[in-house]
mmCIF file of C-alpha atoms in Angstrom:
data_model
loop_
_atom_site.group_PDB
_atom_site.id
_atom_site.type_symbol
_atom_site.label_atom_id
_atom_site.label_comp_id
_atom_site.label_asym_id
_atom_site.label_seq_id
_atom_site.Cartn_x
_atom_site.Cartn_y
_atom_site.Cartn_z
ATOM 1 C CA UNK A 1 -26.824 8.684 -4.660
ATOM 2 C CA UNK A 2 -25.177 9.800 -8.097
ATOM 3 C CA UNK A 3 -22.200 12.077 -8.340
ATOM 4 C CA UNK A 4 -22.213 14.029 -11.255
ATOM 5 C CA UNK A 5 -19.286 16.670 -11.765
ATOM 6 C CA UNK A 6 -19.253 18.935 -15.034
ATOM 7 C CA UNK A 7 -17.083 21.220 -16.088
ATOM 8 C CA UNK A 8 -16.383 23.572 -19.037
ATOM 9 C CA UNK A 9 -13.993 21.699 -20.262
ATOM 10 C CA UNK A 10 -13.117 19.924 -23.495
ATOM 11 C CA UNK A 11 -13.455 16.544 -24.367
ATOM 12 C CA UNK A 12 -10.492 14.721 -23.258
ATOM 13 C CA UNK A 13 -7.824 13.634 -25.627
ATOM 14 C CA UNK A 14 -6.205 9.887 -25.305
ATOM 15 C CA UNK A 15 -2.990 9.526 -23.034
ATOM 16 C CA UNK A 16 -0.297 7.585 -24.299
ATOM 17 C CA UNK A 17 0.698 4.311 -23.365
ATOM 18 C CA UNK A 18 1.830 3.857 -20.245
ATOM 19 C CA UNK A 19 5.649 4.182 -19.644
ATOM 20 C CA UNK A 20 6.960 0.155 -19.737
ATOM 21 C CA UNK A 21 6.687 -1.194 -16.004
ATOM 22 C CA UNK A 22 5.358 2.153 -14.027
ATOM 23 C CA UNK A 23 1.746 2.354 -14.455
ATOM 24 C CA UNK A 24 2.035 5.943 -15.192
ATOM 25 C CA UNK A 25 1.626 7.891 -18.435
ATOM 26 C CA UNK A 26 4.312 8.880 -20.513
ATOM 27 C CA UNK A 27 6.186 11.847 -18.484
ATOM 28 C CA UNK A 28 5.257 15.327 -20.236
ATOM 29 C CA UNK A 29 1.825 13.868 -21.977
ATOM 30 C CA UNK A 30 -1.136 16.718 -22.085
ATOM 31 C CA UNK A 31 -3.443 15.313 -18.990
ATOM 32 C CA UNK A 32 -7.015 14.542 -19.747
ATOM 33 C CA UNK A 33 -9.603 16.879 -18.712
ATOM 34 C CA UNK A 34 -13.080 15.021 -17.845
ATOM 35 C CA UNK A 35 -15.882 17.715 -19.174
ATOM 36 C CA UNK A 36 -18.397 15.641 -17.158
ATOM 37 C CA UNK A 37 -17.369 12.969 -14.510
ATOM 38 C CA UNK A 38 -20.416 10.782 -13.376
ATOM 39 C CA UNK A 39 -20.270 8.213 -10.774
ATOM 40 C CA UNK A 40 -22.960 5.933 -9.965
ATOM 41 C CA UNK A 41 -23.756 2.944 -7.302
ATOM 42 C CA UNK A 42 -24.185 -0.463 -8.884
ATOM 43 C CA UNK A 43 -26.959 -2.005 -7.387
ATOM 44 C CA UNK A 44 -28.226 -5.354 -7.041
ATOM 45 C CA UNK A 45 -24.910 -7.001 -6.080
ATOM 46 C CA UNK A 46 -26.201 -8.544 -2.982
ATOM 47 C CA UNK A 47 -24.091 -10.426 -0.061
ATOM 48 C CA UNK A 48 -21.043 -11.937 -1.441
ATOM 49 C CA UNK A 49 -19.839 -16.185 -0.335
ATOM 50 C CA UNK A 50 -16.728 -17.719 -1.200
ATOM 51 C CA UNK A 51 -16.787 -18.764 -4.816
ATOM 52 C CA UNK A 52 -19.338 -16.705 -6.508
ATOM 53 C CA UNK A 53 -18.615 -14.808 -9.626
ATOM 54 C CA UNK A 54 -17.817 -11.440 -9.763
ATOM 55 C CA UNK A 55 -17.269 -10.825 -12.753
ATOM 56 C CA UNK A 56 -21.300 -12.490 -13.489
ATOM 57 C CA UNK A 57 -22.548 -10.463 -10.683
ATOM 58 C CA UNK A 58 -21.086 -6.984 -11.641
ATOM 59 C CA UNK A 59 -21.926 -7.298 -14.956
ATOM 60 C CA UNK A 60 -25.396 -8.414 -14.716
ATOM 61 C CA UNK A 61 -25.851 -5.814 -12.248
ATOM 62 C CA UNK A 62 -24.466 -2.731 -14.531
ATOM 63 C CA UNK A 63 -26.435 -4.651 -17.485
ATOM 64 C CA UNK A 64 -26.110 -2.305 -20.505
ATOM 65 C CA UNK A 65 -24.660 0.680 -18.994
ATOM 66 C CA UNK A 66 -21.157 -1.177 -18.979
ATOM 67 C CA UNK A 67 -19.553 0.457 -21.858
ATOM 68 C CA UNK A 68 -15.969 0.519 -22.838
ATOM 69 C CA UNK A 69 -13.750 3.397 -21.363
ATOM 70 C CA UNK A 70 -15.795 3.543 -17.884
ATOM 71 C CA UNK A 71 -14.430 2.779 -14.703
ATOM 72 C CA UNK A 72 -15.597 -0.145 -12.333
ATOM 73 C CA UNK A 73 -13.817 0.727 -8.798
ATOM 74 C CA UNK A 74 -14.984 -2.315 -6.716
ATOM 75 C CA UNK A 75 -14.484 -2.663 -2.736
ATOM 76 C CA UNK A 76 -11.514 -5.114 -1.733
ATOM 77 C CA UNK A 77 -14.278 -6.665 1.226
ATOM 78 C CA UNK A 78 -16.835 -8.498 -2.026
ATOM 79 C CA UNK A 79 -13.188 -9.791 -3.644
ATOM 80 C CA UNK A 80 -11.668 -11.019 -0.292
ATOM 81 C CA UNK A 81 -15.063 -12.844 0.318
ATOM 82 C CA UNK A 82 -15.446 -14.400 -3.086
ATOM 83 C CA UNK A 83 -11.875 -15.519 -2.964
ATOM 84 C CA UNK A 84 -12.388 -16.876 0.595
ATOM 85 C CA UNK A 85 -10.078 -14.820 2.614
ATOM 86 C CA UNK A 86 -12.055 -14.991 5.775
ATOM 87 C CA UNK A 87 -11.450 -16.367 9.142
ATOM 88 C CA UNK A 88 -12.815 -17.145 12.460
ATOM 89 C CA UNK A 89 -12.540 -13.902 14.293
ATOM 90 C CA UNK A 90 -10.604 -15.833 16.972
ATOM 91 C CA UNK A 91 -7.647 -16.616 14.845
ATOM 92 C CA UNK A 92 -7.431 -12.537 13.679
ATOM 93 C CA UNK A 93 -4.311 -12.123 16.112
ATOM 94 C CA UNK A 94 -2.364 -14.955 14.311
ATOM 95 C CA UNK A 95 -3.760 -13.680 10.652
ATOM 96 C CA UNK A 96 -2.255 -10.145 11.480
ATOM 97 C CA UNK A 97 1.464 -11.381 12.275
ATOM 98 C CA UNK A 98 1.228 -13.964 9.316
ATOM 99 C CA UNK A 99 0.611 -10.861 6.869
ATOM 100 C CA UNK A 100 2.930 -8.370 8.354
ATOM 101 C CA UNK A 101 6.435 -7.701 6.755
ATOM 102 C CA UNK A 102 7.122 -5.035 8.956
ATOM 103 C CA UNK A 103 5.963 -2.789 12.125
ATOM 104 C CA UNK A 104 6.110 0.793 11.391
ATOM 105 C CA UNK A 105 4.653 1.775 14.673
ATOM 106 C CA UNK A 106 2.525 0.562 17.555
ATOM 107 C CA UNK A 107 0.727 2.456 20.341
ATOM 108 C CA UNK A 108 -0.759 1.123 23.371
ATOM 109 C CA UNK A 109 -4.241 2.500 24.598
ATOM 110 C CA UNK A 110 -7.406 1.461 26.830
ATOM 111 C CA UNK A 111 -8.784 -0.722 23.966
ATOM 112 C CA UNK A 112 -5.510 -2.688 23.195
ATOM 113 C CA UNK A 113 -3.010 -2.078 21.130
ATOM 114 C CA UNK A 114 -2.737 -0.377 17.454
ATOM 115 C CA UNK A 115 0.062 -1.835 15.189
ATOM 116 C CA UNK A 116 0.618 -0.047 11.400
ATOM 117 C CA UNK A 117 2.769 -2.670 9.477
ATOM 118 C CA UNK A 118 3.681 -3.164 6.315
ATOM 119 C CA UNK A 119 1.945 -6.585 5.091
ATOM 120 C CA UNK A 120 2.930 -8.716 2.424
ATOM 121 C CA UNK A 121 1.606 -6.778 -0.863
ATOM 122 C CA UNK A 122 3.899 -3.928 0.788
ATOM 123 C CA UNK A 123 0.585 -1.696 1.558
ATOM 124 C CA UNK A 124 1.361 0.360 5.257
ATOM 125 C CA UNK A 125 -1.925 -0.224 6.925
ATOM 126 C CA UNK A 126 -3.562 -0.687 10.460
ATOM 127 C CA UNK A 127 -3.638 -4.708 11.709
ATOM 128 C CA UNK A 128 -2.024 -5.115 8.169
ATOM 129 C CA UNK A 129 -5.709 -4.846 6.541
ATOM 130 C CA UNK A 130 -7.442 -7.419 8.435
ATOM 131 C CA UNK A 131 -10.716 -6.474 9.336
ATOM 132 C CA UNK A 132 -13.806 -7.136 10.992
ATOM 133 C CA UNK A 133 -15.873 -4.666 9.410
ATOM 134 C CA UNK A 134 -18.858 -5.313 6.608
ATOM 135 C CA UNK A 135 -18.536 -9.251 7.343
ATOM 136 C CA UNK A 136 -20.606 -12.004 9.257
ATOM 137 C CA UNK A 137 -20.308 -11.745 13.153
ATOM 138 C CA UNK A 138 -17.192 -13.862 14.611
ATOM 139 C CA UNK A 139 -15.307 -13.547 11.484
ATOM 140 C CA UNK A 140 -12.521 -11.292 9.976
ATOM 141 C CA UNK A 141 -11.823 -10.312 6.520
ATOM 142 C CA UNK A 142 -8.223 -10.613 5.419
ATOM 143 C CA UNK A 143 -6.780 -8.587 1.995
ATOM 144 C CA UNK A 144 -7.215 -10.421 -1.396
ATOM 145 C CA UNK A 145 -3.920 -12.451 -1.933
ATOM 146 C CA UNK A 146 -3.373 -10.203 -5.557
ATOM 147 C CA UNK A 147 -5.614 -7.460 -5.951
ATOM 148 C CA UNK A 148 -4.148 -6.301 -9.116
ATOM 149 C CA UNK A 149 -4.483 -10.215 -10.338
ATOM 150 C CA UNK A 150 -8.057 -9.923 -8.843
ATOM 151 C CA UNK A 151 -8.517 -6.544 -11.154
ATOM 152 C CA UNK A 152 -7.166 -8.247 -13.902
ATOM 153 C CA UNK A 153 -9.737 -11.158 -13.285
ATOM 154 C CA UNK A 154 -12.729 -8.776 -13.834
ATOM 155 C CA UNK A 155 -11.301 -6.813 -16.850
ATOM 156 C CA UNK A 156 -10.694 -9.757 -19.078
ATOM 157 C CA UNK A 157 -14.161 -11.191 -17.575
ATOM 158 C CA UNK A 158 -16.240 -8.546 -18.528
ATOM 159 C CA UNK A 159 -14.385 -7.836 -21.532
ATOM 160 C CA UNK A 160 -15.012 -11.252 -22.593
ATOM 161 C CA UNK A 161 -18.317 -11.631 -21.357
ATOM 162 C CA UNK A 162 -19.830 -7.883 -22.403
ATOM 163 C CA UNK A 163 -17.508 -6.948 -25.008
ATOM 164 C CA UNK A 164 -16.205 -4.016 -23.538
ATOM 165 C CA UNK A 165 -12.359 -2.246 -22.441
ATOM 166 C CA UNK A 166 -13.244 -1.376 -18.592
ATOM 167 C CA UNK A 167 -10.791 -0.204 -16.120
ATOM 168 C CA UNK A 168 -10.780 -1.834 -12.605
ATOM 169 C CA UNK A 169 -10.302 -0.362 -8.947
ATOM 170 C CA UNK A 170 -10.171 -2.819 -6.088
ATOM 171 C CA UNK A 171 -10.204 -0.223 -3.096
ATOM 172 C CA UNK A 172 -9.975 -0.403 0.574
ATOM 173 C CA UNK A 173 -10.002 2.358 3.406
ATOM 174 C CA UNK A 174 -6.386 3.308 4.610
ATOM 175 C CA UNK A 175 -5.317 6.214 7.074
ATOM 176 C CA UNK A 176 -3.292 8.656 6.727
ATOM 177 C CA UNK A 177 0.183 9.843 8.303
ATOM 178 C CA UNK A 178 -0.314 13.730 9.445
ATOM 179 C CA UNK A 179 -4.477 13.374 8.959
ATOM 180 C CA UNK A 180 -7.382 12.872 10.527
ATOM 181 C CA UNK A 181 -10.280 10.082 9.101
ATOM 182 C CA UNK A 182 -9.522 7.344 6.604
ATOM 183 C CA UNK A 183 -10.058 6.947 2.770
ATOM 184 C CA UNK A 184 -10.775 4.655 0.537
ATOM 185 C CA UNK A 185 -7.362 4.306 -1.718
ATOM 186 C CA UNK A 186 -6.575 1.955 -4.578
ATOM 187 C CA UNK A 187 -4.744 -1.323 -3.477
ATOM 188 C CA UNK A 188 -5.519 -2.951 -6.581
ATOM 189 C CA UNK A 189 -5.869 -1.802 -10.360
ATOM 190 C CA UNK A 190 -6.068 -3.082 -13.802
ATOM 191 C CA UNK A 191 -6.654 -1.666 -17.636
ATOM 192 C CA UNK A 192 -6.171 2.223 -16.353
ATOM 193 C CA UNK A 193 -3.002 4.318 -15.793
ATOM 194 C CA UNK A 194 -2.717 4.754 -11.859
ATOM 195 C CA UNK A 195 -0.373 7.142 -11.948
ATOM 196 C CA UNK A 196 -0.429 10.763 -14.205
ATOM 197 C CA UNK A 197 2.620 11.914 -14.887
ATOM 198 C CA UNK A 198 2.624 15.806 -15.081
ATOM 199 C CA UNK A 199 6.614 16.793 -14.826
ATOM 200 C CA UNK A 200 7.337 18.790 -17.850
ATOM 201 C CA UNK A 201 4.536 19.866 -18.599
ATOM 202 C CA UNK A 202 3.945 23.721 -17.534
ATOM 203 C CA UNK A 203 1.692 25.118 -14.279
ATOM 204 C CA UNK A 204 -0.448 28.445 -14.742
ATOM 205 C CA UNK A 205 2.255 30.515 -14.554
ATOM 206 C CA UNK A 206 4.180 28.284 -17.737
ATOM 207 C CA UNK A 207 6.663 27.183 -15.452
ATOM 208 C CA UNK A 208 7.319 23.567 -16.049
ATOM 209 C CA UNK A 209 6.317 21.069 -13.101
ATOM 210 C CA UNK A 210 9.137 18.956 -11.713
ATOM 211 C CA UNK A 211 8.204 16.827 -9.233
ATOM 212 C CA UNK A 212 4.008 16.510 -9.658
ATOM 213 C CA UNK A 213 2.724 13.160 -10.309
ATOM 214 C CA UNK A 214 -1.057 12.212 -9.784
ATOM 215 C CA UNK A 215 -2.480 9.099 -8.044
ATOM 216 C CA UNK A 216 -5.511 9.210 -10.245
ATOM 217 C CA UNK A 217 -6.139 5.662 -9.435
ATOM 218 C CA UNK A 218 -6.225 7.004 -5.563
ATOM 219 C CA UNK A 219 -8.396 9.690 -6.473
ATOM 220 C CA UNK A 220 -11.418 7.519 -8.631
ATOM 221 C CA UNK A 221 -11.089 5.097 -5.295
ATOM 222 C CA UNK A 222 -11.986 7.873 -3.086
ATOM 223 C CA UNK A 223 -14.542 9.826 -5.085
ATOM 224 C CA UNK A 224 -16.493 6.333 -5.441
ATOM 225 C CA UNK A 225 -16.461 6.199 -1.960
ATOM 226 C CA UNK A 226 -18.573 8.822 -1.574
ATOM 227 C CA UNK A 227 -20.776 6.790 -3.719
ATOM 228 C CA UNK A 228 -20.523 3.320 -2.135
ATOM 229 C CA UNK A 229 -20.507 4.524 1.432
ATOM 230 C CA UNK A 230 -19.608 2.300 4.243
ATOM 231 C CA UNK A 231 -23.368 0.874 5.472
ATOM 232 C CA UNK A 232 -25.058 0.985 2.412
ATOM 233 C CA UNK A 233 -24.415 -2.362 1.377
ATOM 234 C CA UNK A 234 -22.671 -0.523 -2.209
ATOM 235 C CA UNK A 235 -19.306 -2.553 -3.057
ATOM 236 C CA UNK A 236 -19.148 -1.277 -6.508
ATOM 237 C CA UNK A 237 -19.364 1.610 -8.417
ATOM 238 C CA UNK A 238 -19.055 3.170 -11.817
ATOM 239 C CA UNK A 239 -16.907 5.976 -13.495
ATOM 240 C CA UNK A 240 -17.762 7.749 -16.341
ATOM 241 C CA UNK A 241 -15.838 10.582 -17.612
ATOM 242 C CA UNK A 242 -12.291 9.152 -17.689
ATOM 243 C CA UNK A 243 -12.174 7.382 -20.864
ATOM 244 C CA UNK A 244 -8.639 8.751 -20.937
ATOM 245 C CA UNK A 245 -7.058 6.893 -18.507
ATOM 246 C CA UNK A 246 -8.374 3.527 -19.553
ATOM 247 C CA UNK A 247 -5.618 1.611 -21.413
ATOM 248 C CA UNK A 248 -7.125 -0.637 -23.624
ATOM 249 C CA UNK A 249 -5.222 -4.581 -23.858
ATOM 250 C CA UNK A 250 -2.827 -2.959 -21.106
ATOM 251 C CA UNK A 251 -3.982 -4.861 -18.224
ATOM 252 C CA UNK A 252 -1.665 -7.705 -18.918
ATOM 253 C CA UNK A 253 1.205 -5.773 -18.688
ATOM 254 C CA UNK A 254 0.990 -2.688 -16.770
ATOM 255 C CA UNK A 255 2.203 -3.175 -13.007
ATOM 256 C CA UNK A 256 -1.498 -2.145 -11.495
ATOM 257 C CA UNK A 257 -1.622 -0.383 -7.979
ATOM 258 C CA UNK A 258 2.218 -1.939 -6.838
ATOM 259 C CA UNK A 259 2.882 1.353 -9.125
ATOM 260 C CA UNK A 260 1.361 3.392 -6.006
ATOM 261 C CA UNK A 261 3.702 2.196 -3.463
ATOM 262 C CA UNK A 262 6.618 3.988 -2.597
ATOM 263 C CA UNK A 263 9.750 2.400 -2.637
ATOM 264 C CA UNK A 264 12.169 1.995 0.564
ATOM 265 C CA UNK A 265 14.964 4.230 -0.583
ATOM 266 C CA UNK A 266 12.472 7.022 -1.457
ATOM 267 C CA UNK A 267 10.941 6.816 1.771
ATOM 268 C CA UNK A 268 11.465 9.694 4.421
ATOM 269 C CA UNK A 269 9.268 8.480 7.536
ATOM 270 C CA UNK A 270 9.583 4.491 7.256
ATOM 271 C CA UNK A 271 9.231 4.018 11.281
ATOM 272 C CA UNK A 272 6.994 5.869 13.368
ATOM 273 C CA UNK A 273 9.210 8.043 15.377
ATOM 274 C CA UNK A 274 9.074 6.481 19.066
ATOM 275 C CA UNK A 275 9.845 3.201 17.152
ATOM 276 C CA UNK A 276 13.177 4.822 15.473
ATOM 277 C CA UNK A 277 14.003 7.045 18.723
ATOM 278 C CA UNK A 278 14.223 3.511 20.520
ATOM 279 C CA UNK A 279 16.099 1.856 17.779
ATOM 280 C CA UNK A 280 18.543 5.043 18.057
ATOM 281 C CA UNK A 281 18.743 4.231 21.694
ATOM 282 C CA UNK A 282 19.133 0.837 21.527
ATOM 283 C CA UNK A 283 22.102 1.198 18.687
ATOM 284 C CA UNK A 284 23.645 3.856 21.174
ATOM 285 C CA UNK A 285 23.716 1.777 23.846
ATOM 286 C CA UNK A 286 25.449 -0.959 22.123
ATOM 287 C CA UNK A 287 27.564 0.779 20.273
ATOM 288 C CA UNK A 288 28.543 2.486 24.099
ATOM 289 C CA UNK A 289 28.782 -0.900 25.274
ATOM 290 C CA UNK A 290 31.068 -2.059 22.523
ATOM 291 C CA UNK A 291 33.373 1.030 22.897
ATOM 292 C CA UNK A 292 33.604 0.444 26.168
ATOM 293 C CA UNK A 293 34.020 -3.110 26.052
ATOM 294 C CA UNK A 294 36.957 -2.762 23.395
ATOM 295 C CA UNK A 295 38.508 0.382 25.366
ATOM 296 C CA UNK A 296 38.552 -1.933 28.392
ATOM 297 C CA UNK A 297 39.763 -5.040 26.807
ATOM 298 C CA UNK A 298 42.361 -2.495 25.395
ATOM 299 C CA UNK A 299 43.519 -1.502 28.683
ATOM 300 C CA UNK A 300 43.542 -4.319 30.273
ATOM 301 C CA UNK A 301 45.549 -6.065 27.732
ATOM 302 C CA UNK A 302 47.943 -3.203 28.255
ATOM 303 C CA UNK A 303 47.719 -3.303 32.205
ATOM 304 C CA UNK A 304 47.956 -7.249 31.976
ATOM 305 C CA UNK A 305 51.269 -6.531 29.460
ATOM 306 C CA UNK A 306 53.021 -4.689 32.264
ATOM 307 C CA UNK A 307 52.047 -6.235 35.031
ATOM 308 C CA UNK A 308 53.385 -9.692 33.897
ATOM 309 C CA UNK A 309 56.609 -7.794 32.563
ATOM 310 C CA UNK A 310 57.001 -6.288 35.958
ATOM 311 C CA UNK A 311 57.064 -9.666 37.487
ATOM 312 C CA UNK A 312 59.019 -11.264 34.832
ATOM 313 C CA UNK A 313 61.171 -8.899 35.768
ATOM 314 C CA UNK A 314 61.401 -9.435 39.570
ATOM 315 C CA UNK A 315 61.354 -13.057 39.306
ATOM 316 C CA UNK A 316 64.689 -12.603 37.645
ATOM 317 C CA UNK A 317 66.260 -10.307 39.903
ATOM 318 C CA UNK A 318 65.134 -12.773 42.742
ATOM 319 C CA UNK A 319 66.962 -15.602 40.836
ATOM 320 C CA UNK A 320 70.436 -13.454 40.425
ATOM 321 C CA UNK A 321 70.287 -12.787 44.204
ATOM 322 C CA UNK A 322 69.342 -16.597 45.472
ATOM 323 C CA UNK A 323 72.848 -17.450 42.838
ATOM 324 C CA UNK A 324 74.767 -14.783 44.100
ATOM 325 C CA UNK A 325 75.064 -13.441 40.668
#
């Protein structure tokens, strides 16, 4: 299946460089506006083993379409297997708390238990991305150790190899906080802008937008989705339309998908809530505890103070009497 998406729109004009270190264009720059967006499945890949070439196999497999400003968004599963990120299904247990950071939340049901963590790239995800889906029986498919090193990989490849300025998607299905289903998003990106910046610029009514900012790179990952599917045996396909938001020689530079993630101090919901209505209850409770341990100490210190005055005192009116003073 092909997508293809026209509009009556003009021919979009070129974005300007990314802002230094945020993936993102410049804030206030005119967005592009794609008067034809085509996305088709690259074919031909085939079954992917630890060591093989991606960067041969996608390009012999688009042949001459490749040209520069399209869009290669390429499923994390064929990059985890070519870099060898797969395990006995036996050890997943162990490969889930080696790449967790952080548990956001876990919920116990009649098939086990579900655990969202943070992993080590800093992506919130279920079983922190390891997976069992989409590889050979009794194994599991862990995340790619860098998938914005692993995008980079392919751009300079297949500019090197086929001559042409290609932006790179490595996606993987995620869920969604407050939604139903999952979608593919972008965990890894390289020679595009992942992020359009719109504050500035005005909304229909010419008011100016303050606070909208686009995940394109989230967006292409999901349309190709539609594309790829989940059974069809489709890691990879291409994007045509959004010559725009392909930075040419900035995939060296630009920060890739980490540019997606939101940062701690921005972030409203980082805990699921029965995991921060505990941690509430367990800092009452201590900080009861400590009250009350300190009030009591307090107190006795004071009771303890009298007491032992008292009998200092008595002790010395026992003494005066025994003397006959």
């Amino acid at each position: 299946m092909t997508l293809d998406w026209t509009r009556d729109l003009p021919a979009p004009e070129a974005l300007r460089e990314p802002s230094p270190g945020t993936g993102a264009s410049a804030p206030g720059t005119e967005p592009p506006a794609a008067a034809s967006l085509l996305i088709t499945p690259v074919q031909g890949i085939g079954e992917i083993q630890a060591g093989d070439n991606l960067v041969e196999l996608i390009g012999w497999a688009c042949g001459r379409e490749l040209r520069s400003g399209d869009i290669l968004a390429v499923t994390s599963k064929i990059v985890s297997k070519a870099e060898g990120r797969v395990l006995p299904a036996d050890r997943r247990d162990d490969a889930v708390e080696q790449e967790t950071v952080r548990v956001v939340a876990s919920r116990a049901h009649a098939h086990g238990i579900t655990r969202i963590v943070e992993n080590r790239l800093g992506i919130v995800a279920a079983a922190a991305g390891v997976d069992a889906s989409n590889t050979a029986e009794g194994t599991v498919l862990l995340l790619p150790l860098d998938p914005d090193a692993s995008a980079r990989r392919l751009c300079r490849g297949l500019k090197r190899d086929w001559d042409v300025d290609v932006g790179v998607v490595i996606t993987d299905t995620l869920g969604r906080p407050w939604r139903q289903g999952q979608t593919d998003a972008a965990i890894g990106a390289a020679g595009l802008n992942v992020l359009l910046d719109l504050r500035g610029l005005p909304d229909s009514s010419g008011r100016p937008m303050s606070a909208t900012v686009t995940a394109v790179a989230d967006e292409i990952a999901a349309a190709a989705d539609l594309v790829k599917g989940k059974t069809s045996g489709v890691p990879v396909a291409l994007v045509r339309g959004l010559e725009a938001l392909v930075t040419v020689g900035g995939m060296d530079r630009d920060p890739g998908a980490k540019a997606l993630l939101r940062p701690a101090e921005e972030d409203m919901f980082r805990q699921g809530s029965a995991e921060a209505f505990e941690d509430g209850r367990r800092s009452g409770t201590r900080s009861g505890y400590n009250a009350g341990y300190d009030d009591g100490h307090a107190a006795g210190y004071e009771d303890g103070y009298a007491a032992g005055y008292a009998a200092a005192a008595s002790e010395a009116r026992r003494r005066a009497r025994s003397t006959g003073g």
